[in-house]
Amino acid sequence: MKRVVLSLMLILGLSMSLSAKKEAMYAYDTSLADFCGMYWIDREAQLFYFDSDSEDDATMMMKNYKKNGNKETFDIYQKSNPSKKVGSVVLVINPELTAKDDLTPQSLVVKAFGQTYNHGVKTEKQNGNKSKGGDMNDVVDKAKEGAKNLFNKGKNLFKKKDKKEAE
């Protein structure tokens, strides 16, 4: 029974690690000089997040998603009230650019709550950090390390049981 539970925990841990696709974006003023805040996007779950203390207020559903080259556009709706449109987002990201490149052509325009926010933007990878799903090697390494630790804990449980039975 312990082996079944251990196997299920291992599979669950691996699947959760590999399913994380939330990508952070660092917003800057239009001259890319000063950091303004963060936004997150999860394209698979169709969610867009504001930097806020309340995750309920900051989690938005994406609808009418369109991608044309490096330009993505979509409308955002409150997750708690899906019929209430909050605004729209225009995101221009070139995933091939790195922190060493000129990132000024990348932009994020958020029209929400009666305001328009026009930012320069960098992804985690372009900012020198690794994304929670963008770098598959990092995710796989973390999953392997977690599985190894979990296996060792399970192995120790069985060793203790064998010693008790021998006495």
PDB file of C-alpha atoms in Angstrom:
ATOM      1  CA  MET A   1       0.000   0.000   0.000  1.00  0.00           C
ATOM      2  CA  LYS A   2       2.854   2.359   0.844  1.00  0.00           C
ATOM      3  CA  ARG A   3       4.365   1.780  -2.583  1.00  0.00           C
ATOM      4  CA  VAL A   4       1.114   2.754  -4.288  1.00  0.00           C
ATOM      5  CA  VAL A   5       0.810   5.932  -2.212  1.00  0.00           C
ATOM      6  CA  LEU A   6       4.480   6.756  -2.808  1.00  0.00           C
ATOM      7  CA  SER A   7       4.071   6.215  -6.558  1.00  0.00           C
ATOM      8  CA  LEU A   8       0.971   8.410  -6.684  1.00  0.00           C
ATOM      9  CA  MET A   9       2.753  11.184  -4.783  1.00  0.00           C
ATOM     10  CA  LEU A  10       5.691  10.977  -7.189  1.00  0.00           C
ATOM     11  CA  ILE A  11       3.462  11.178 -10.261  1.00  0.00           C
ATOM     12  CA  LEU A  12       1.446  14.041  -8.781  1.00  0.00           C
ATOM     13  CA  GLY A  13       4.619  15.977  -7.919  1.00  0.00           C
ATOM     14  CA  LEU A  14       6.059  15.543 -11.390  1.00  0.00           C
ATOM     15  CA  SER A  15       2.852  16.540 -13.141  1.00  0.00           C
ATOM     16  CA  MET A  16       2.439  19.664 -11.012  1.00  0.00           C
ATOM     17  CA  SER A  17       6.037  20.739 -11.642  1.00  0.00           C
ATOM     18  CA  LEU A  18       5.729  20.317 -15.382  1.00  0.00           C
ATOM     19  CA  SER A  19       2.334  22.013 -15.650  1.00  0.00           C
ATOM     20  CA  ALA A  20       3.458  25.412 -14.313  1.00  0.00           C
ATOM     21  CA  LYS A  21       3.236  27.825 -17.246  1.00  0.00           C
ATOM     22  CA  LYS A  22       2.779  31.155 -15.472  1.00  0.00           C
ATOM     23  CA  GLU A  23       5.234  33.656 -16.967  1.00  0.00           C
ATOM     24  CA  ALA A  24       6.229  36.842 -15.152  1.00  0.00           C
ATOM     25  CA  MET A  25       6.689  40.135 -16.969  1.00  0.00           C
ATOM     26  CA  TYR A  26       8.584  43.086 -15.504  1.00  0.00           C
ATOM     27  CA  ALA A  27       6.993  46.402 -16.445  1.00  0.00           C
ATOM     28  CA  TYR A  28       9.080  49.560 -16.879  1.00  0.00           C
ATOM     29  CA  ASP A  29       8.228  53.124 -17.740  1.00  0.00           C
ATOM     30  CA  THR A  30       8.310  53.780 -21.487  1.00  0.00           C
ATOM     31  CA  SER A  31      11.987  54.772 -21.412  1.00  0.00           C
ATOM     32  CA  LEU A  32      12.838  51.403 -19.729  1.00  0.00           C
ATOM     33  CA  ALA A  33      14.651  53.236 -16.942  1.00  0.00           C
ATOM     34  CA  ASP A  34      12.493  52.618 -13.862  1.00  0.00           C
ATOM     35  CA  PHE A  35      10.773  49.462 -12.692  1.00  0.00           C
ATOM     36  CA  CYS A  36       6.977  49.981 -12.382  1.00  0.00           C
ATOM     37  CA  GLY A  37       5.589  46.610 -11.361  1.00  0.00           C
ATOM     38  CA  MET A  38       4.889  43.075 -12.473  1.00  0.00           C
ATOM     39  CA  TYR A  39       2.276  41.248 -14.467  1.00  0.00           C
ATOM     40  CA  TRP A  40       1.872  37.521 -15.042  1.00  0.00           C
ATOM     41  CA  ILE A  41       0.340  35.650 -17.926  1.00  0.00           C
ATOM     42  CA  ASP A  42      -0.709  32.015 -18.173  1.00  0.00           C
ATOM     43  CA  ARG A  43      -1.554  31.390 -21.810  1.00  0.00           C
ATOM     44  CA  GLU A  44      -2.679  27.784 -21.288  1.00  0.00           C
ATOM     45  CA  ALA A  45      -5.081  28.565 -18.447  1.00  0.00           C
ATOM     46  CA  GLN A  46      -6.078  31.836 -20.195  1.00  0.00           C
ATOM     47  CA  LEU A  47      -5.344  33.947 -17.087  1.00  0.00           C
ATOM     48  CA  PHE A  48      -3.728  37.368 -16.668  1.00  0.00           C
ATOM     49  CA  TYR A  49      -2.565  38.627 -13.266  1.00  0.00           C
ATOM     50  CA  PHE A  50      -1.954  42.131 -11.924  1.00  0.00           C
ATOM     51  CA  ASP A  51       0.595  42.839  -9.198  1.00  0.00           C
ATOM     52  CA  SER A  52      -1.721  43.154  -6.209  1.00  0.00           C
ATOM     53  CA  ASP A  53      -2.131  42.186  -2.566  1.00  0.00           C
ATOM     54  CA  SER A  54      -5.413  40.415  -3.295  1.00  0.00           C
ATOM     55  CA  GLU A  55      -5.082  37.545  -5.763  1.00  0.00           C
ATOM     56  CA  ASP A  56      -8.874  37.482  -6.216  1.00  0.00           C
ATOM     57  CA  ASP A  57      -8.887  41.095  -7.414  1.00  0.00           C
ATOM     58  CA  ALA A  58      -5.753  40.628  -9.506  1.00  0.00           C
ATOM     59  CA  THR A  59      -6.692  37.426 -11.369  1.00  0.00           C
ATOM     60  CA  MET A  60      -8.326  38.099 -14.720  1.00  0.00           C
ATOM     61  CA  MET A  61      -9.691  35.742 -17.340  1.00  0.00           C
ATOM     62  CA  MET A  62      -8.473  36.265 -20.903  1.00  0.00           C
ATOM     63  CA  LYS A  63     -11.046  36.241 -23.703  1.00  0.00           C
ATOM     64  CA  ASN A  64     -10.831  37.038 -27.418  1.00  0.00           C
ATOM     65  CA  TYR A  65      -7.126  36.101 -27.442  1.00  0.00           C
ATOM     66  CA  LYS A  66      -5.411  36.824 -30.771  1.00  0.00           C
ATOM     67  CA  LYS A  67      -1.756  36.436 -31.686  1.00  0.00           C
ATOM     68  CA  ASN A  68      -0.247  38.004 -34.788  1.00  0.00           C
ATOM     69  CA  GLY A  69       3.526  37.547 -34.928  1.00  0.00           C
ATOM     70  CA  ASN A  70       4.970  38.923 -31.684  1.00  0.00           C
ATOM     71  CA  LYS A  71       1.797  40.872 -30.867  1.00  0.00           C
ATOM     72  CA  GLU A  72      -0.844  39.399 -28.547  1.00  0.00           C
ATOM     73  CA  THR A  73      -4.177  41.074 -27.831  1.00  0.00           C
ATOM     74  CA  PHE A  74      -6.977  40.007 -25.511  1.00  0.00           C
ATOM     75  CA  ASP A  75      -9.768  41.313 -23.322  1.00  0.00           C
ATOM     76  CA  ILE A  76      -9.676  40.768 -19.568  1.00  0.00           C
ATOM     77  CA  TYR A  77     -12.631  39.886 -17.352  1.00  0.00           C
ATOM     78  CA  GLN A  78     -12.860  39.488 -13.593  1.00  0.00           C
ATOM     79  CA  LYS A  79     -12.519  35.854 -12.633  1.00  0.00           C
ATOM     80  CA  SER A  80     -15.091  36.285  -9.859  1.00  0.00           C
ATOM     81  CA  ASN A  81     -17.554  37.915 -12.296  1.00  0.00           C
ATOM     82  CA  PRO A  82     -16.827  36.586 -15.826  1.00  0.00           C
ATOM     83  CA  SER A  83     -19.478  38.774 -17.446  1.00  0.00           C
ATOM     84  CA  LYS A  84     -17.803  42.020 -16.281  1.00  0.00           C
ATOM     85  CA  LYS A  85     -15.197  43.244 -18.763  1.00  0.00           C
ATOM     86  CA  VAL A  86     -12.344  45.042 -17.003  1.00  0.00           C
ATOM     87  CA  GLY A  87     -10.390  46.140 -20.058  1.00  0.00           C
ATOM     88  CA  SER A  88      -7.971  45.000 -22.735  1.00  0.00           C
ATOM     89  CA  VAL A  89      -4.287  44.189 -23.107  1.00  0.00           C
ATOM     90  CA  VAL A  90      -1.844  44.554 -25.993  1.00  0.00           C
ATOM     91  CA  LEU A  91       1.424  42.709 -25.439  1.00  0.00           C
ATOM     92  CA  VAL A  92       4.402  42.785 -27.810  1.00  0.00           C
ATOM     93  CA  ILE A  93       7.144  40.312 -26.832  1.00  0.00           C
ATOM     94  CA  ASN A  94       9.981  38.922 -28.922  1.00  0.00           C
ATOM     95  CA  PRO A  95      10.975  35.706 -27.107  1.00  0.00           C
ATOM     96  CA  GLU A  96      14.266  35.511 -29.002  1.00  0.00           C
ATOM     97  CA  LEU A  97      15.633  38.722 -27.446  1.00  0.00           C
ATOM     98  CA  THR A  98      17.909  38.440 -24.420  1.00  0.00           C
ATOM     99  CA  ALA A  99      18.853  40.841 -21.630  1.00  0.00           C
ATOM    100  CA  LYS A 100      21.867  41.913 -23.721  1.00  0.00           C
ATOM    101  CA  ASP A 101      19.654  43.012 -26.650  1.00  0.00           C
ATOM    102  CA  ASP A 102      17.744  46.260 -27.044  1.00  0.00           C
ATOM    103  CA  LEU A 103      14.348  45.511 -25.497  1.00  0.00           C
ATOM    104  CA  THR A 104      12.707  48.875 -26.251  1.00  0.00           C
ATOM    105  CA  PRO A 105      10.412  47.501 -29.008  1.00  0.00           C
ATOM    106  CA  GLN A 106       8.687  45.287 -26.428  1.00  0.00           C
ATOM    107  CA  SER A 107       5.638  46.830 -24.818  1.00  0.00           C
ATOM    108  CA  LEU A 108       2.646  46.162 -22.629  1.00  0.00           C
ATOM    109  CA  VAL A 109      -0.436  48.356 -22.854  1.00  0.00           C
ATOM    110  CA  VAL A 110      -3.103  47.625 -20.262  1.00  0.00           C
ATOM    111  CA  LYS A 111      -6.408  49.463 -20.432  1.00  0.00           C
ATOM    112  CA  ALA A 112      -8.209  48.555 -17.236  1.00  0.00           C
ATOM    113  CA  PHE A 113     -10.390  50.169 -14.589  1.00  0.00           C
ATOM    114  CA  GLY A 114     -10.671  53.372 -16.649  1.00  0.00           C
ATOM    115  CA  GLN A 115      -6.880  53.862 -16.843  1.00  0.00           C
ATOM    116  CA  THR A 116      -4.315  53.210 -19.566  1.00  0.00           C
ATOM    117  CA  TYR A 117      -0.923  51.873 -18.540  1.00  0.00           C
ATOM    118  CA  ASN A 118       1.798  51.950 -21.202  1.00  0.00           C
ATOM    119  CA  HIS A 119       4.959  50.080 -20.191  1.00  0.00           C
ATOM    120  CA  GLY A 120       8.121  48.666 -21.612  1.00  0.00           C
ATOM    121  CA  VAL A 121       8.333  45.011 -20.639  1.00  0.00           C
ATOM    122  CA  LYS A 122      10.835  42.217 -20.059  1.00  0.00           C
ATOM    123  CA  THR A 123      10.110  38.566 -19.419  1.00  0.00           C
ATOM    124  CA  GLU A 124      11.790  36.674 -16.579  1.00  0.00           C
ATOM    125  CA  LYS A 125      14.253  35.116 -18.997  1.00  0.00           C
ATOM    126  CA  GLN A 126      15.148  38.532 -20.473  1.00  0.00           C
ATOM    127  CA  ASN A 127      15.480  39.999 -16.994  1.00  0.00           C
ATOM    128  CA  GLY A 128      18.049  37.368 -16.045  1.00  0.00           C
ATOM    129  CA  ASN A 129      15.671  35.141 -14.051  1.00  0.00           C
ATOM    130  CA  LYS A 130      14.296  31.772 -15.075  1.00  0.00           C
ATOM    131  CA  SER A 131      10.603  31.363 -15.758  1.00  0.00           C
ATOM    132  CA  LYS A 132       8.420  28.864 -13.901  1.00  0.00           C
ATOM    133  CA  GLY A 133       7.839  26.966 -17.090  1.00  0.00           C
ATOM    134  CA  GLY A 134       9.798  28.659 -19.802  1.00  0.00           C
ATOM    135  CA  ASP A 135      13.077  26.820 -19.249  1.00  0.00           C
ATOM    136  CA  MET A 136      12.216  23.123 -19.491  1.00  0.00           C
ATOM    137  CA  ASN A 137      15.670  21.988 -18.350  1.00  0.00           C
ATOM    138  CA  ASP A 138      15.255  23.839 -15.052  1.00  0.00           C
ATOM    139  CA  VAL A 139      11.781  22.353 -14.499  1.00  0.00           C
ATOM    140  CA  VAL A 140      12.979  18.843 -15.308  1.00  0.00           C
ATOM    141  CA  ASP A 141      15.988  19.202 -12.981  1.00  0.00           C
ATOM    142  CA  LYS A 142      13.741  20.370 -10.137  1.00  0.00           C
ATOM    143  CA  ALA A 143      11.322  17.501 -10.770  1.00  0.00           C
ATOM    144  CA  LYS A 144      14.164  14.962 -10.789  1.00  0.00           C
ATOM    145  CA  GLU A 145      15.586  16.364  -7.548  1.00  0.00           C
ATOM    146  CA  GLY A 146      12.155  16.277  -5.895  1.00  0.00           C
ATOM    147  CA  ALA A 147      11.543  12.724  -7.087  1.00  0.00           C
ATOM    148  CA  LYS A 148      14.967  11.635  -5.808  1.00  0.00           C
ATOM    149  CA  ASN A 149      14.286  13.153  -2.367  1.00  0.00           C
ATOM    150  CA  LEU A 150      10.839  11.573  -2.226  1.00  0.00           C
ATOM    151  CA  PHE A 151      12.246   8.189  -3.252  1.00  0.00           C
ATOM    152  CA  ASN A 152      14.949   8.364  -0.577  1.00  0.00           C
ATOM    153  CA  LYS A 153      12.353   9.191   2.092  1.00  0.00           C
ATOM    154  CA  GLY A 154      10.216   6.267   0.970  1.00  0.00           C
ATOM    155  CA  LYS A 155      13.238   3.961   0.905  1.00  0.00           C
ATOM    156  CA  ASN A 156      14.063   4.951   4.483  1.00  0.00           C
ATOM    157  CA  LEU A 157      10.513   4.079   5.549  1.00  0.00           C
ATOM    158  CA  PHE A 158      10.900   0.573   4.171  1.00  0.00           C
ATOM    159  CA  LYS A 159      14.332   0.145   5.797  1.00  0.00           C
ATOM    160  CA  LYS A 160      12.907   0.955   9.223  1.00  0.00           C
ATOM    161  CA  LYS A 161      10.098  -1.527   8.708  1.00  0.00           C
ATOM    162  CA  ASP A 162      12.530  -4.286   7.707  1.00  0.00           C
ATOM    163  CA  LYS A 163      14.678  -3.677  10.828  1.00  0.00           C
ATOM    164  CA  LYS A 164      11.626  -3.907  13.103  1.00  0.00           C
ATOM    165  CA  GLU A 165      10.504  -7.158  11.487  1.00  0.00           C
ATOM    166  CA  ALA A 166      13.997  -8.679  11.920  1.00  0.00           C
ATOM    167  CA  GLU A 167      13.894  -8.140  15.701  1.00  0.00           C
TER     168      GLU A 167
END
